[in-house]
Amino acid sequence: MGTRSDAERDAITVEIGFALLTGFLAAVLVFAAVAVPTYAFDLPSALLPGAGGVAALVFLARVVQVLWGFGRRGGQPSQPGRTSPDS
């Protein structure tokens, strides 16, 4: 494997940041979807550890989904500014 250009390293860094941010937001939404009704309707607090586990799985799934897609499409297009699929 050859060395990467600054643009390629920047693209990877941005993609990792995007994956982590969207994974975190998805996990928060999943956890809140269980935690809020648990407190609002006085449900058993035993649901919260399960919600945390599901939120962790959602986080990991989102990060893998974003990074897998980035790797499959080959990073950046060969001709910046082009929007067609073959660029």
PDB file of N, CA and C in Angstrom:
ATOM      1  N   MET A   1       0.841  -1.168   0.000  1.00  0.00           N
ATOM      2  CA  MET A   1       0.000   0.000   0.000  1.00  0.00           C
ATOM      3  C   MET A   1       0.889   1.236   0.000  1.00  0.00           C
ATOM      4  N   GLY A   2       0.581   2.190  -0.859  1.00  0.00           N
ATOM      5  CA  GLY A   2       1.381   3.394  -0.957  1.00  0.00           C
ATOM      6  C   GLY A   2       1.017   4.413   0.096  1.00  0.00           C
ATOM      7  N   THR A   3       1.707   5.509   0.047  1.00  0.00           N
ATOM      8  CA  THR A   3       1.414   6.570   1.006  1.00  0.00           C
ATOM      9  C   THR A   3       0.178   7.332   0.561  1.00  0.00           C
ATOM     10  N   ARG A   4      -0.504   7.905   1.513  1.00  0.00           N
ATOM     11  CA  ARG A   4      -1.726   8.650   1.222  1.00  0.00           C
ATOM     12  C   ARG A   4      -1.419  10.131   1.148  1.00  0.00           C
ATOM     13  N   SER A   5      -2.167  10.812   0.301  1.00  0.00           N
ATOM     14  CA  SER A   5      -2.011  12.257   0.177  1.00  0.00           C
ATOM     15  C   SER A   5      -2.699  12.944   1.360  1.00  0.00           C
ATOM     16  N   ASP A   6      -2.431  14.231   1.498  1.00  0.00           N
ATOM     17  CA  ASP A   6      -3.083  15.000   2.566  1.00  0.00           C
ATOM     18  C   ASP A   6      -4.592  14.999   2.391  1.00  0.00           C
ATOM     19  N   ALA A   7      -5.055  15.088   1.155  1.00  0.00           N
ATOM     20  CA  ALA A   7      -6.493  15.102   0.897  1.00  0.00           C
ATOM     21  C   ALA A   7      -7.136  13.781   1.300  1.00  0.00           C
ATOM     22  N   GLU A   8      -6.461  12.672   1.016  1.00  0.00           N
ATOM     23  CA  GLU A   8      -7.001  11.365   1.404  1.00  0.00           C
ATOM     24  C   GLU A   8      -7.042  11.213   2.919  1.00  0.00           C
ATOM     25  N   ARG A   9      -6.000  11.656   3.595  1.00  0.00           N
ATOM     26  CA  ARG A   9      -5.992  11.590   5.066  1.00  0.00           C
ATOM     27  C   ARG A   9      -7.078  12.483   5.655  1.00  0.00           C
ATOM     28  N   ASP A  10      -7.267  13.666   5.070  1.00  0.00           N
ATOM     29  CA  ASP A  10      -8.327  14.560   5.541  1.00  0.00           C
ATOM     30  C   ASP A  10      -9.702  13.943   5.327  1.00  0.00           C
ATOM     31  N   ALA A  11      -9.904  13.305   4.181  1.00  0.00           N
ATOM     32  CA  ALA A  11     -11.199  12.673   3.898  1.00  0.00           C
ATOM     33  C   ALA A  11     -11.475  11.552   4.888  1.00  0.00           C
ATOM     34  N   ILE A  12     -10.467  10.776   5.211  1.00  0.00           N
ATOM     35  CA  ILE A  12     -10.640   9.689   6.177  1.00  0.00           C
ATOM     36  C   ILE A  12     -10.963  10.249   7.559  1.00  0.00           C
ATOM     37  N   THR A  13     -10.261  11.308   7.943  1.00  0.00           N
ATOM     38  CA  THR A  13     -10.506  11.937   9.246  1.00  0.00           C
ATOM     39  C   THR A  13     -11.927  12.468   9.343  1.00  0.00           C
ATOM     40  N   VAL A  14     -12.393  13.142   8.301  1.00  0.00           N
ATOM     41  CA  VAL A  14     -13.751  13.685   8.296  1.00  0.00           C
ATOM     42  C   VAL A  14     -14.769  12.548   8.353  1.00  0.00           C
ATOM     43  N   GLU A  15     -14.524  11.483   7.607  1.00  0.00           N
ATOM     44  CA  GLU A  15     -15.456  10.360   7.579  1.00  0.00           C
ATOM     45  C   GLU A  15     -15.524   9.671   8.943  1.00  0.00           C
ATOM     46  N   ILE A  16     -14.397   9.528   9.611  1.00  0.00           N
ATOM     47  CA  ILE A  16     -14.397   8.935  10.949  1.00  0.00           C
ATOM     48  C   ILE A  16     -15.164   9.821  11.918  1.00  0.00           C
ATOM     49  N   GLY A  17     -14.940  11.118  11.851  1.00  0.00           N
ATOM     50  CA  GLY A  17     -15.675  12.050  12.704  1.00  0.00           C
ATOM     51  C   GLY A  17     -17.169  11.986  12.457  1.00  0.00           C
ATOM     52  N   PHE A  18     -17.558  11.929  11.182  1.00  0.00           N
ATOM     53  CA  PHE A  18     -18.970  11.825  10.824  1.00  0.00           C
ATOM     54  C   PHE A  18     -19.565  10.529  11.363  1.00  0.00           C
ATOM     55  N   ALA A  19     -18.832   9.429  11.220  1.00  0.00           N
ATOM     56  CA  ALA A  19     -19.316   8.139  11.700  1.00  0.00           C
ATOM     57  C   ALA A  19     -19.520   8.166  13.209  1.00  0.00           C
ATOM     58  N   LEU A  20     -18.565   8.715  13.939  1.00  0.00           N
ATOM     59  CA  LEU A  20     -18.674   8.771  15.393  1.00  0.00           C
ATOM     60  C   LEU A  20     -19.813   9.685  15.837  1.00  0.00           C
ATOM     61  N   LEU A  21     -19.948  10.843  15.197  1.00  0.00           N
ATOM     62  CA  LEU A  21     -21.000  11.780  15.574  1.00  0.00           C
ATOM     63  C   LEU A  21     -22.387  11.203  15.300  1.00  0.00           C
ATOM     64  N   THR A  22     -22.607  10.668  14.101  1.00  0.00           N
ATOM     65  CA  THR A  22     -23.929  10.126  13.796  1.00  0.00           C
ATOM     66  C   THR A  22     -24.210   8.861  14.605  1.00  0.00           C
ATOM     67  N   GLY A  23     -23.180   8.080  14.904  1.00  0.00           N
ATOM     68  CA  GLY A  23     -23.367   6.915  15.762  1.00  0.00           C
ATOM     69  C   GLY A  23     -23.788   7.322  17.160  1.00  0.00           C
ATOM     70  N   PHE A  24     -23.136   8.355  17.692  1.00  0.00           N
ATOM     71  CA  PHE A  24     -23.480   8.862  19.017  1.00  0.00           C
ATOM     72  C   PHE A  24     -24.919   9.381  19.046  1.00  0.00           C
ATOM     73  N   LEU A  25     -25.292  10.160  18.025  1.00  0.00           N
ATOM     74  CA  LEU A  25     -26.651  10.709  17.991  1.00  0.00           C
ATOM     75  C   LEU A  25     -27.704   9.609  17.877  1.00  0.00           C
ATOM     76  N   ALA A  26     -27.432   8.595  17.070  1.00  0.00           N
ATOM     77  CA  ALA A  26     -28.374   7.479  16.946  1.00  0.00           C
ATOM     78  C   ALA A  26     -28.501   6.728  18.272  1.00  0.00           C
ATOM     79  N   ALA A  27     -27.382   6.531  18.957  1.00  0.00           N
ATOM     80  CA  ALA A  27     -27.407   5.834  20.239  1.00  0.00           C
ATOM     81  C   ALA A  27     -28.183   6.637  21.280  1.00  0.00           C
ATOM     82  N   VAL A  28     -27.998   7.944  21.298  1.00  0.00           N
ATOM     83  CA  VAL A  28     -28.730   8.797  22.243  1.00  0.00           C
ATOM     84  C   VAL A  28     -30.233   8.713  21.979  1.00  0.00           C
ATOM     85  N   LEU A  29     -30.616   8.738  20.705  1.00  0.00           N
ATOM     86  CA  LEU A  29     -32.041   8.658  20.382  1.00  0.00           C
ATOM     87  C   LEU A  29     -32.645   7.319  20.809  1.00  0.00           C
ATOM     88  N   VAL A  30     -31.910   6.234  20.585  1.00  0.00           N
ATOM     89  CA  VAL A  30     -32.412   4.914  20.985  1.00  0.00           C
ATOM     90  C   VAL A  30     -32.518   4.831  22.504  1.00  0.00           C
ATOM     91  N   PHE A  31     -31.493   5.291  23.207  1.00  0.00           N
ATOM     92  CA  PHE A  31     -31.538   5.251  24.667  1.00  0.00           C
ATOM     93  C   PHE A  31     -32.681   6.120  25.192  1.00  0.00           C
ATOM     94  N   ALA A  32     -32.846   7.314  24.630  1.00  0.00           N
ATOM     95  CA  ALA A  32     -33.908   8.215  25.080  1.00  0.00           C
ATOM     96  C   ALA A  32     -35.289   7.629  24.801  1.00  0.00           C
ATOM     97  N   ALA A  33     -35.409   6.882  23.709  1.00  0.00           N
ATOM     98  CA  ALA A  33     -36.702   6.274  23.376  1.00  0.00           C
ATOM     99  C   ALA A  33     -37.143   5.282  24.442  1.00  0.00           C
ATOM    100  N   VAL A  34     -36.208   4.715  25.180  1.00  0.00           N
ATOM    101  CA  VAL A  34     -36.554   3.797  26.274  1.00  0.00           C
ATOM    102  C   VAL A  34     -36.544   4.519  27.616  1.00  0.00           C
ATOM    103  N   ALA A  35     -35.572   5.378  27.832  1.00  0.00           N
ATOM    104  CA  ALA A  35     -35.414   6.021  29.141  1.00  0.00           C
ATOM    105  C   ALA A  35     -36.544   6.993  29.462  1.00  0.00           C
ATOM    106  N   VAL A  36     -36.958   7.765  28.500  1.00  0.00           N
ATOM    107  CA  VAL A  36     -38.008   8.758  28.774  1.00  0.00           C
ATOM    108  C   VAL A  36     -39.313   8.080  29.188  1.00  0.00           C
ATOM    109  N   PRO A  37     -39.808   7.091  28.452  1.00  0.00           N
ATOM    110  CA  PRO A  37     -41.034   6.416  28.929  1.00  0.00           C
ATOM    111  C   PRO A  37     -40.838   5.685  30.255  1.00  0.00           C
ATOM    112  N   THR A  38     -39.623   5.188  30.494  1.00  0.00           N
ATOM    113  CA  THR A  38     -39.365   4.502  31.757  1.00  0.00           C
ATOM    114  C   THR A  38     -39.595   5.435  32.933  1.00  0.00           C
ATOM    115  N   TYR A  39     -39.093   6.652  32.822  1.00  0.00           N
ATOM    116  CA  TYR A  39     -39.282   7.626  33.911  1.00  0.00           C
ATOM    117  C   TYR A  39     -40.677   8.244  33.882  1.00  0.00           C
ATOM    118  N   ALA A  40     -41.209   8.482  32.693  1.00  0.00           N
ATOM    119  CA  ALA A  40     -42.504   9.149  32.589  1.00  0.00           C
ATOM    120  C   ALA A  40     -43.647   8.272  33.104  1.00  0.00           C
ATOM    121  N   PHE A  41     -43.565   6.970  32.839  1.00  0.00           N
ATOM    122  CA  PHE A  41     -44.647   6.068  33.223  1.00  0.00           C
ATOM    123  C   PHE A  41     -44.286   5.180  34.405  1.00  0.00           C
ATOM    124  N   ASP A  42     -43.197   5.511  35.072  1.00  0.00           N
ATOM    125  CA  ASP A  42     -42.767   4.787  36.274  1.00  0.00           C
ATOM    126  C   ASP A  42     -42.627   3.280  36.006  1.00  0.00           C
ATOM    127  N   LEU A  43     -41.977   2.962  34.888  1.00  0.00           N
ATOM    128  CA  LEU A  43     -41.706   1.565  34.536  1.00  0.00           C
ATOM    129  C   LEU A  43     -40.492   1.079  35.316  1.00  0.00           C
ATOM    130  N   PRO A  44     -40.258  -0.228  35.346  1.00  0.00           N
ATOM    131  CA  PRO A  44     -39.101  -0.752  36.088  1.00  0.00           C
ATOM    132  C   PRO A  44     -37.780  -0.192  35.525  1.00  0.00           C
ATOM    133  N   SER A  45     -36.915   0.223  36.418  1.00  0.00           N
ATOM    134  CA  SER A  45     -35.633   0.787  35.978  1.00  0.00           C
ATOM    135  C   SER A  45     -34.701  -0.288  35.422  1.00  0.00           C
ATOM    136  N   ALA A  46     -35.113  -1.547  35.487  1.00  0.00           N
ATOM    137  CA  ALA A  46     -34.318  -2.629  34.912  1.00  0.00           C
ATOM    138  C   ALA A  46     -34.257  -2.531  33.392  1.00  0.00           C
ATOM    139  N   LEU A  47     -35.090  -1.716  32.792  1.00  0.00           N
ATOM    140  CA  LEU A  47     -35.072  -1.528  31.339  1.00  0.00           C
ATOM    141  C   LEU A  47     -33.869  -0.695  30.889  1.00  0.00           C
ATOM    142  N   LEU A  48     -33.331   0.114  31.781  1.00  0.00           N
ATOM    143  CA  LEU A  48     -32.251   1.032  31.394  1.00  0.00           C
ATOM    144  C   LEU A  48     -30.958   0.331  30.982  1.00  0.00           C
ATOM    145  N   PRO A  49     -30.494  -0.701  31.686  1.00  0.00           N
ATOM    146  CA  PRO A  49     -29.284  -1.375  31.200  1.00  0.00           C
ATOM    147  C   PRO A  49     -29.486  -2.010  29.820  1.00  0.00           C
ATOM    148  N   GLY A  50     -30.663  -2.541  29.587  1.00  0.00           N
ATOM    149  CA  GLY A  50     -30.966  -3.095  28.267  1.00  0.00           C
ATOM    150  C   GLY A  50     -30.962  -2.025  27.200  1.00  0.00           C
ATOM    151  N   ALA A  51     -31.495  -0.857  27.545  1.00  0.00           N
ATOM    152  CA  ALA A  51     -31.494   0.259  26.604  1.00  0.00           C
ATOM    153  C   ALA A  51     -30.065   0.708  26.313  1.00  0.00           C
ATOM    154  N   GLY A  52     -29.213   0.684  27.335  1.00  0.00           N
ATOM    155  CA  GLY A  52     -27.803   1.039  27.121  1.00  0.00           C
ATOM    156  C   GLY A  52     -27.107   0.057  26.199  1.00  0.00           C
ATOM    157  N   GLY A  53     -27.424  -1.216  26.365  1.00  0.00           N
ATOM    158  CA  GLY A  53     -26.834  -2.233  25.495  1.00  0.00           C
ATOM    159  C   GLY A  53     -27.281  -2.081  24.054  1.00  0.00           C
ATOM    160  N   VAL A  54     -28.567  -1.837  23.874  1.00  0.00           N
ATOM    161  CA  VAL A  54     -29.086  -1.634  22.522  1.00  0.00           C
ATOM    162  C   VAL A  54     -28.497  -0.360  21.914  1.00  0.00           C
ATOM    163  N   ALA A  55     -28.362   0.681  22.708  1.00  0.00           N
ATOM    164  CA  ALA A  55     -27.768   1.928  22.217  1.00  0.00           C
ATOM    165  C   ALA A  55     -26.321   1.707  21.784  1.00  0.00           C
ATOM    166  N   ALA A  56     -25.582   0.899  22.540  1.00  0.00           N
ATOM    167  CA  ALA A  56     -24.199   0.598  22.164  1.00  0.00           C
ATOM    168  C   ALA A  56     -24.143  -0.162  20.840  1.00  0.00           C
ATOM    169  N   LEU A  57     -25.056  -1.102  20.656  1.00  0.00           N
ATOM    170  CA  LEU A  57     -25.110  -1.841  19.392  1.00  0.00           C
ATOM    171  C   LEU A  57     -25.468  -0.926  18.220  1.00  0.00           C
ATOM    172  N   VAL A  58     -26.388   0.000  18.455  1.00  0.00           N
ATOM    173  CA  VAL A  58     -26.762   0.959  17.405  1.00  0.00           C
ATOM    174  C   VAL A  58     -25.569   1.834  17.052  1.00  0.00           C
ATOM    175  N   PHE A  59     -24.823   2.273  18.065  1.00  0.00           N
ATOM    176  CA  PHE A  59     -23.626   3.079  17.822  1.00  0.00           C
ATOM    177  C   PHE A  59     -22.634   2.317  16.943  1.00  0.00           C
ATOM    178  N   LEU A  60     -22.324   1.091  17.328  1.00  0.00           N
ATOM    179  CA  LEU A  60     -21.371   0.294  16.563  1.00  0.00           C
ATOM    180  C   LEU A  60     -21.860   0.016  15.143  1.00  0.00           C
ATOM    181  N   ALA A  61     -23.136  -0.289  15.015  1.00  0.00           N
ATOM    182  CA  ALA A  61     -23.693  -0.565  13.690  1.00  0.00           C
ATOM    183  C   ALA A  61     -23.586   0.656  12.785  1.00  0.00           C
ATOM    184  N   ARG A  62     -23.870   1.823  13.325  1.00  0.00           N
ATOM    185  CA  ARG A  62     -23.808   3.051  12.518  1.00  0.00           C
ATOM    186  C   ARG A  62     -22.375   3.367  12.108  1.00  0.00           C
ATOM    187  N   VAL A  63     -21.435   3.234  13.026  1.00  0.00           N
ATOM    188  CA  VAL A  63     -20.033   3.499  12.709  1.00  0.00           C
ATOM    189  C   VAL A  63     -19.549   2.533  11.632  1.00  0.00           C
ATOM    190  N   VAL A  64     -19.865   1.263  11.780  1.00  0.00           N
ATOM    191  CA  VAL A  64     -19.444   0.279  10.775  1.00  0.00           C
ATOM    192  C   VAL A  64     -20.100   0.569   9.431  1.00  0.00           C
ATOM    193  N   GLN A  65     -21.385   0.920   9.450  1.00  0.00           N
ATOM    194  CA  GLN A  65     -22.093   1.214   8.207  1.00  0.00           C
ATOM    195  C   GLN A  65     -21.451   2.384   7.458  1.00  0.00           C
ATOM    196  N   VAL A  66     -21.150   3.448   8.154  1.00  0.00           N
ATOM    197  CA  VAL A  66     -20.568   4.622   7.506  1.00  0.00           C
ATOM    198  C   VAL A  66     -19.166   4.322   6.994  1.00  0.00           C
ATOM    199  N   LEU A  67     -18.337   3.705   7.816  1.00  0.00           N
ATOM    200  CA  LEU A  67     -16.957   3.454   7.406  1.00  0.00           C
ATOM    201  C   LEU A  67     -16.874   2.372   6.331  1.00  0.00           C
ATOM    202  N   TRP A  68     -17.749   1.383   6.391  1.00  0.00           N
ATOM    203  CA  TRP A  68     -17.767   0.346   5.354  1.00  0.00           C
ATOM    204  C   TRP A  68     -18.142   0.979   4.012  1.00  0.00           C
ATOM    205  N   GLY A  69     -19.137   1.850   4.025  1.00  0.00           N
ATOM    206  CA  GLY A  69     -19.549   2.532   2.795  1.00  0.00           C
ATOM    207  C   GLY A  69     -18.452   3.420   2.245  1.00  0.00           C
ATOM    208  N   PHE A  70     -17.713   4.060   3.121  1.00  0.00           N
ATOM    209  CA  PHE A  70     -16.604   4.915   2.684  1.00  0.00           C
ATOM    210  C   PHE A  70     -15.523   4.075   2.019  1.00  0.00           C
ATOM    211  N   GLY A  71     -15.208   2.932   2.592  1.00  0.00           N
ATOM    212  CA  GLY A  71     -14.182   2.057   2.022  1.00  0.00           C
ATOM    213  C   GLY A  71     -14.603   1.454   0.694  1.00  0.00           C
ATOM    214  N   ARG A  72     -15.878   1.134   0.551  1.00  0.00           N
ATOM    215  CA  ARG A  72     -16.366   0.513  -0.681  1.00  0.00           C
ATOM    216  C   ARG A  72     -16.406   1.489  -1.840  1.00  0.00           C
ATOM    217  N   ARG A  73     -16.680   2.759  -1.555  1.00  0.00           N
ATOM    218  CA  ARG A  73     -16.750   3.706  -2.665  1.00  0.00           C
ATOM    219  C   ARG A  73     -15.389   4.307  -2.986  1.00  0.00           C
ATOM    220  N   GLY A  74     -14.363   3.903  -2.249  1.00  0.00           N
ATOM    221  CA  GLY A  74     -13.005   4.293  -2.606  1.00  0.00           C
ATOM    222  C   GLY A  74     -12.587   5.670  -2.152  1.00  0.00           C
ATOM    223  N   GLY A  75     -13.221   6.202  -1.133  1.00  0.00           N
ATOM    224  CA  GLY A  75     -12.794   7.515  -0.637  1.00  0.00           C
ATOM    225  C   GLY A  75     -13.329   8.641  -1.492  1.00  0.00           C
ATOM    226  N   GLN A  76     -12.438   9.460  -2.010  1.00  0.00           N
ATOM    227  CA  GLN A  76     -12.831  10.633  -2.770  1.00  0.00           C
ATOM    228  C   GLN A  76     -12.971  10.309  -4.252  1.00  0.00           C
ATOM    229  N   PRO A  77     -13.790  11.077  -4.969  1.00  0.00           N
ATOM    230  CA  PRO A  77     -13.865  10.898  -6.407  1.00  0.00           C
ATOM    231  C   PRO A  77     -12.555  11.324  -7.062  1.00  0.00           C
ATOM    232  N   SER A  78     -12.283  10.740  -8.218  1.00  0.00           N
ATOM    233  CA  SER A  78     -11.019  11.048  -8.892  1.00  0.00           C
ATOM    234  C   SER A  78     -11.003  12.466  -9.439  1.00  0.00           C
ATOM    235  N   GLN A  79     -12.185  13.010  -9.700  1.00  0.00           N
ATOM    236  CA  GLN A  79     -12.274  14.369 -10.213  1.00  0.00           C
ATOM    237  C   GLN A  79     -13.182  15.182  -9.299  1.00  0.00           C
ATOM    238  N   PRO A  80     -12.603  15.918  -8.359  1.00  0.00           N
ATOM    239  CA  PRO A  80     -13.436  16.680  -7.423  1.00  0.00           C
ATOM    240  C   PRO A  80     -14.380  17.618  -8.156  1.00  0.00           C
ATOM    241  N   GLY A  81     -15.575  17.743  -7.603  1.00  0.00           N
ATOM    242  CA  GLY A  81     -16.590  18.606  -8.206  1.00  0.00           C
ATOM    243  C   GLY A  81     -17.553  17.846  -9.081  1.00  0.00           C
ATOM    244  N   ARG A  82     -17.183  16.651  -9.503  1.00  0.00           N
ATOM    245  CA  ARG A  82     -18.073  15.824 -10.318  1.00  0.00           C
ATOM    246  C   ARG A  82     -19.043  15.110  -9.401  1.00  0.00           C
ATOM    247  N   THR A  83     -20.294  15.010  -9.831  1.00  0.00           N
ATOM    248  CA  THR A  83     -21.284  14.335  -9.003  1.00  0.00           C
ATOM    249  C   THR A  83     -21.809  13.053  -9.623  1.00  0.00           C
ATOM    250  N   SER A  84     -21.375  12.723 -10.833  1.00  0.00           N
ATOM    251  CA  SER A  84     -21.864  11.497 -11.447  1.00  0.00           C
ATOM    252  C   SER A  84     -21.232  10.291 -10.770  1.00  0.00           C
ATOM    253  N   PRO A  85     -21.921   9.151 -10.782  1.00  0.00           N
ATOM    254  CA  PRO A  85     -21.402   7.966 -10.076  1.00  0.00           C
ATOM    255  C   PRO A  85     -20.071   7.466 -10.604  1.00  0.00           C
ATOM    256  N   ASP A  86     -19.739   7.753 -11.858  1.00  0.00           N
ATOM    257  CA  ASP A  86     -18.495   7.226 -12.422  1.00  0.00           C
ATOM    258  C   ASP A  86     -17.303   8.175 -12.277  1.00  0.00           C
ATOM    259  N   SER A  87     -17.456   9.223 -11.479  1.00  0.00           N
ATOM    260  CA  SER A  87     -16.354  10.183 -11.368  1.00  0.00           C
ATOM    261  C   SER A  87     -15.266   9.698 -10.482  1.00  0.00           C
TER     262      SER A  87
END
